[in-house]
Amino acid sequence: YQQAQRWIKAQVFEVMVDDLRMLLRKASGRDQQPTAAIFDSRTLQSTPESGARAGYDGAKKKNGSKVHMAVDTLGNLLALTVTPANEQDRKQVEDLCSQVQIITGRSVKVAFVDQGYTGQQPLDDAKSEDIDLIVVKLPEAKKGFVLLPRRWVVERSQAWVGRFRRLARDYERLPDSLAAL
């Protein structure tokens, strides 16, 4: 009974968040449902509570969990997946695309991603959900910080999340708890 009650509360909360997202889009002069999304991930350092499910991210040299996000062009969260840090970004494309299409009523046609999502398999996974995957690459002769078109939106959303001390590390025992926060 308690599990069913928690599930119902989660569903009601999810509907409220979607309604808020649609209202914010409408207030900014956009369509209620987005036609583009931006995918990215960030690695959270593990703690003793989350250590049992943590993986090692060789690029960041951290033990922890990886949070894969999909946001719309305004930075509003569309979908989220939590995996061990050693999971590849490109393996999460199918799950993120599926979640995005369910939440938006299949309105998303394009997803902007970074170079971690290159390869034929992510393209095929996205195409199976009727989404074109566009890889935004860094310029070859870059010096210092370079603002990438479309990609800065998801980076800003991750920075907003990172400002909260509770979300700066993975303090949760369950990945679902981390995703809910």
Tab-separated table of C-alpha atoms in Angstrom:
chain	number	residue	atom	x	y	z
A	1	TYR	CA	0.000	0.000	0.000
A	2	GLN	CA	2.784	2.451	0.928
A	3	GLN	CA	4.679	1.663	-2.265
A	4	ALA	CA	1.558	2.332	-4.354
A	5	GLN	CA	1.002	5.580	-2.472
A	6	ARG	CA	4.603	6.695	-3.165
A	7	TRP	CA	4.180	5.821	-6.848
A	8	ILE	CA	0.981	7.904	-7.084
A	9	LYS	CA	2.679	10.887	-5.397
A	10	ALA	CA	5.610	10.608	-7.825
A	11	GLN	CA	3.243	10.565	-10.806
A	12	VAL	CA	1.352	13.633	-9.551
A	13	PHE	CA	4.633	15.496	-8.955
A	14	GLU	CA	5.839	14.577	-12.443
A	15	VAL	CA	2.644	15.968	-13.985
A	16	MET	CA	3.041	19.206	-12.000
A	17	VAL	CA	6.647	19.633	-13.164
A	18	ASP	CA	5.616	19.063	-16.788
A	19	ASP	CA	2.813	21.609	-16.471
A	20	LEU	CA	5.239	24.139	-14.999
A	21	ARG	CA	7.701	23.522	-17.845
A	22	MET	CA	4.948	24.073	-20.423
A	23	LEU	CA	3.827	27.286	-18.679
A	24	LEU	CA	7.392	28.628	-18.620
A	25	ARG	CA	7.801	27.878	-22.309
A	26	LYS	CA	4.490	29.555	-23.134
A	27	ALA	CA	5.425	32.632	-21.049
A	28	SER	CA	8.684	32.999	-22.988
A	29	GLY	CA	6.826	32.933	-26.308
A	30	ARG	CA	7.684	29.343	-27.250
A	31	ASP	CA	5.526	26.344	-28.116
A	32	GLN	CA	4.461	24.323	-25.082
A	33	GLN	CA	6.433	21.273	-26.219
A	34	PRO	CA	10.056	21.601	-27.361
A	35	THR	CA	11.312	20.430	-30.752
A	36	ALA	CA	14.968	20.305	-29.679
A	37	ALA	CA	16.812	18.874	-26.686
A	38	ILE	CA	20.379	18.982	-25.398
A	39	PHE	CA	22.017	15.931	-23.769
A	40	ASP	CA	24.998	15.889	-21.426
A	41	SER	CA	26.314	14.129	-18.348
A	42	ARG	CA	28.217	15.040	-15.212
A	43	THR	CA	30.123	12.847	-12.794
A	44	LEU	CA	29.376	13.127	-9.089
A	45	GLN	CA	31.989	11.957	-6.610
A	46	SER	CA	30.832	9.041	-4.494
A	47	THR	CA	30.532	8.944	-0.719
A	48	PRO	CA	30.475	5.922	1.611
A	49	GLU	CA	26.675	5.757	1.207
A	50	SER	CA	26.817	5.497	-2.596
A	51	GLY	CA	30.144	3.692	-2.868
A	52	ALA	CA	28.698	0.242	-3.539
A	53	ARG	CA	27.193	1.307	-6.880
A	54	ALA	CA	29.917	3.775	-7.908
A	55	GLY	CA	32.116	3.325	-10.944
A	56	TYR	CA	35.381	4.937	-12.013
A	57	ASP	CA	35.316	7.699	-14.632
A	58	GLY	CA	38.776	7.631	-16.217
A	59	ALA	CA	38.367	10.985	-17.965
A	60	LYS	CA	37.515	12.847	-14.742
A	61	LYS	CA	39.587	10.530	-12.511
A	62	LYS	CA	36.704	10.142	-10.040
A	63	ASN	CA	34.835	7.324	-8.402
A	64	GLY	CA	31.138	8.007	-8.434
A	65	SER	CA	27.911	8.166	-10.364
A	66	LYS	CA	27.146	9.773	-13.674
A	67	VAL	CA	23.966	11.820	-14.105
A	68	HIS	CA	22.811	11.981	-17.732
A	69	MET	CA	20.492	14.948	-18.423
A	70	ALA	CA	18.264	16.004	-21.278
A	71	VAL	CA	17.048	19.615	-21.225
A	72	ASP	CA	15.041	21.744	-23.632
A	73	THR	CA	16.458	24.875	-25.264
A	74	LEU	CA	15.481	26.976	-22.247
A	75	GLY	CA	17.313	24.666	-19.827
A	76	ASN	CA	14.225	22.967	-18.365
A	77	LEU	CA	14.773	19.344	-17.388
A	78	LEU	CA	13.143	16.784	-19.677
A	79	ALA	CA	14.776	13.497	-18.676
A	80	LEU	CA	17.397	12.160	-16.285
A	81	THR	CA	19.239	8.862	-15.839
A	82	VAL	CA	21.741	7.862	-13.134
A	83	THR	CA	24.422	5.248	-13.878
A	84	PRO	CA	27.808	4.244	-12.438
A	85	ALA	CA	30.522	6.652	-13.628
A	86	ASN	CA	32.187	4.025	-15.835
A	87	GLU	CA	29.115	3.847	-18.137
A	88	GLN	CA	29.624	5.446	-21.546
A	89	ASP	CA	27.503	8.473	-22.495
A	90	ARG	CA	26.675	6.961	-25.877
A	91	LYS	CA	24.976	3.959	-24.247
A	92	GLN	CA	22.409	6.243	-22.577
A	93	VAL	CA	21.105	7.839	-25.791
A	94	GLU	CA	18.312	5.312	-26.309
A	95	ASP	CA	16.992	5.686	-22.753
A	96	LEU	CA	17.193	9.491	-22.800
A	97	CYS	CA	15.515	9.730	-26.218
A	98	SER	CA	12.738	7.394	-25.114
A	99	GLN	CA	12.097	9.395	-21.925
A	100	VAL	CA	12.155	12.700	-23.828
A	101	GLN	CA	9.670	11.492	-26.435
A	102	ILE	CA	7.295	10.149	-23.772
A	103	ILE	CA	7.383	13.375	-21.741
A	104	THR	CA	6.974	15.681	-24.764
A	105	GLY	CA	4.477	13.654	-26.772
A	106	ARG	CA	7.074	12.855	-29.472
A	107	SER	CA	7.597	16.525	-30.375
A	108	VAL	CA	11.423	16.523	-30.157
A	109	LYS	CA	13.093	16.152	-33.557
A	110	VAL	CA	16.717	17.203	-32.834
A	111	ALA	CA	19.137	16.543	-29.967
A	112	PHE	CA	22.421	18.447	-29.598
A	113	VAL	CA	25.231	16.476	-27.922
A	114	ASP	CA	28.960	16.726	-27.275
A	115	GLN	CA	31.716	14.510	-28.677
A	116	GLY	CA	31.097	11.832	-26.030
A	117	TYR	CA	28.073	10.739	-28.054
A	118	THR	CA	29.850	10.070	-31.358
A	119	GLY	CA	29.503	6.810	-33.246
A	120	GLN	CA	26.933	4.949	-35.299
A	121	GLN	CA	25.129	3.260	-32.389
A	122	PRO	CA	23.996	6.521	-30.711
A	123	LEU	CA	22.806	7.816	-34.100
A	124	ASP	CA	20.781	4.641	-34.651
A	125	ASP	CA	19.380	4.717	-31.105
A	126	ALA	CA	18.233	8.305	-31.544
A	127	LYS	CA	16.843	7.630	-35.022
A	128	SER	CA	14.725	4.771	-33.596
A	129	GLU	CA	12.930	7.459	-31.548
A	130	ASP	CA	12.687	9.844	-34.564
A	131	ILE	CA	15.395	12.182	-33.239
A	132	ASP	CA	18.351	13.478	-35.269
A	133	LEU	CA	21.527	13.550	-33.170
A	134	ILE	CA	23.762	16.559	-33.906
A	135	VAL	CA	27.265	16.443	-32.427
A	136	VAL	CA	28.542	19.937	-31.549
A	137	LYS	CA	32.315	19.805	-31.827
A	138	LEU	CA	35.006	22.066	-30.413
A	139	PRO	CA	36.903	24.214	-32.920
A	140	GLU	CA	40.273	22.693	-33.792
A	141	ALA	CA	42.303	25.806	-32.924
A	142	LYS	CA	40.743	26.596	-29.571
A	143	LYS	CA	42.487	28.577	-26.868
A	144	GLY	CA	40.873	28.810	-23.457
A	145	PHE	CA	37.133	28.742	-22.956
A	146	VAL	CA	34.964	28.437	-26.064
A	147	LEU	CA	31.200	28.940	-25.934
A	148	LEU	CA	29.598	26.144	-27.945
A	149	PRO	CA	26.299	26.870	-29.670
A	150	ARG	CA	23.286	25.155	-28.045
A	151	ARG	CA	25.481	23.175	-25.619
A	152	TRP	CA	25.890	26.008	-23.106
A	153	VAL	CA	22.232	25.575	-22.088
A	154	VAL	CA	22.765	22.136	-20.544
A	155	GLU	CA	26.022	23.283	-18.949
A	156	ARG	CA	24.130	26.147	-17.296
A	157	SER	CA	21.464	23.723	-16.028
A	158	GLN	CA	24.163	21.515	-14.524
A	159	ALA	CA	25.750	24.548	-12.865
A	160	TRP	CA	22.378	25.435	-11.308
A	161	VAL	CA	22.125	21.925	-9.871
A	162	GLY	CA	25.739	21.989	-8.667
A	163	ARG	CA	25.105	25.084	-6.528
A	164	PHE	CA	23.162	22.995	-4.017
A	165	ARG	CA	25.447	21.311	-1.535
A	166	ARG	CA	23.276	18.190	-1.395
A	167	LEU	CA	23.707	17.688	-5.151
A	168	ALA	CA	27.442	18.424	-5.347
A	169	ARG	CA	28.241	14.792	-4.457
A	170	ASP	CA	26.370	11.525	-4.563
A	171	TYR	CA	25.175	11.105	-0.967
A	172	GLU	CA	22.305	8.745	-1.789
A	173	ARG	CA	22.150	4.985	-1.342
A	174	LEU	CA	19.773	4.512	-4.285
A	175	PRO	CA	20.138	6.010	-7.774
A	176	ASP	CA	16.389	6.748	-7.823
A	177	SER	CA	16.830	9.003	-4.765
A	178	LEU	CA	19.566	10.943	-6.540
A	179	ALA	CA	17.406	11.299	-9.661
A	180	ALA	CA	14.484	12.548	-7.566
A	181	LEU	CA	16.628	15.264	-5.972
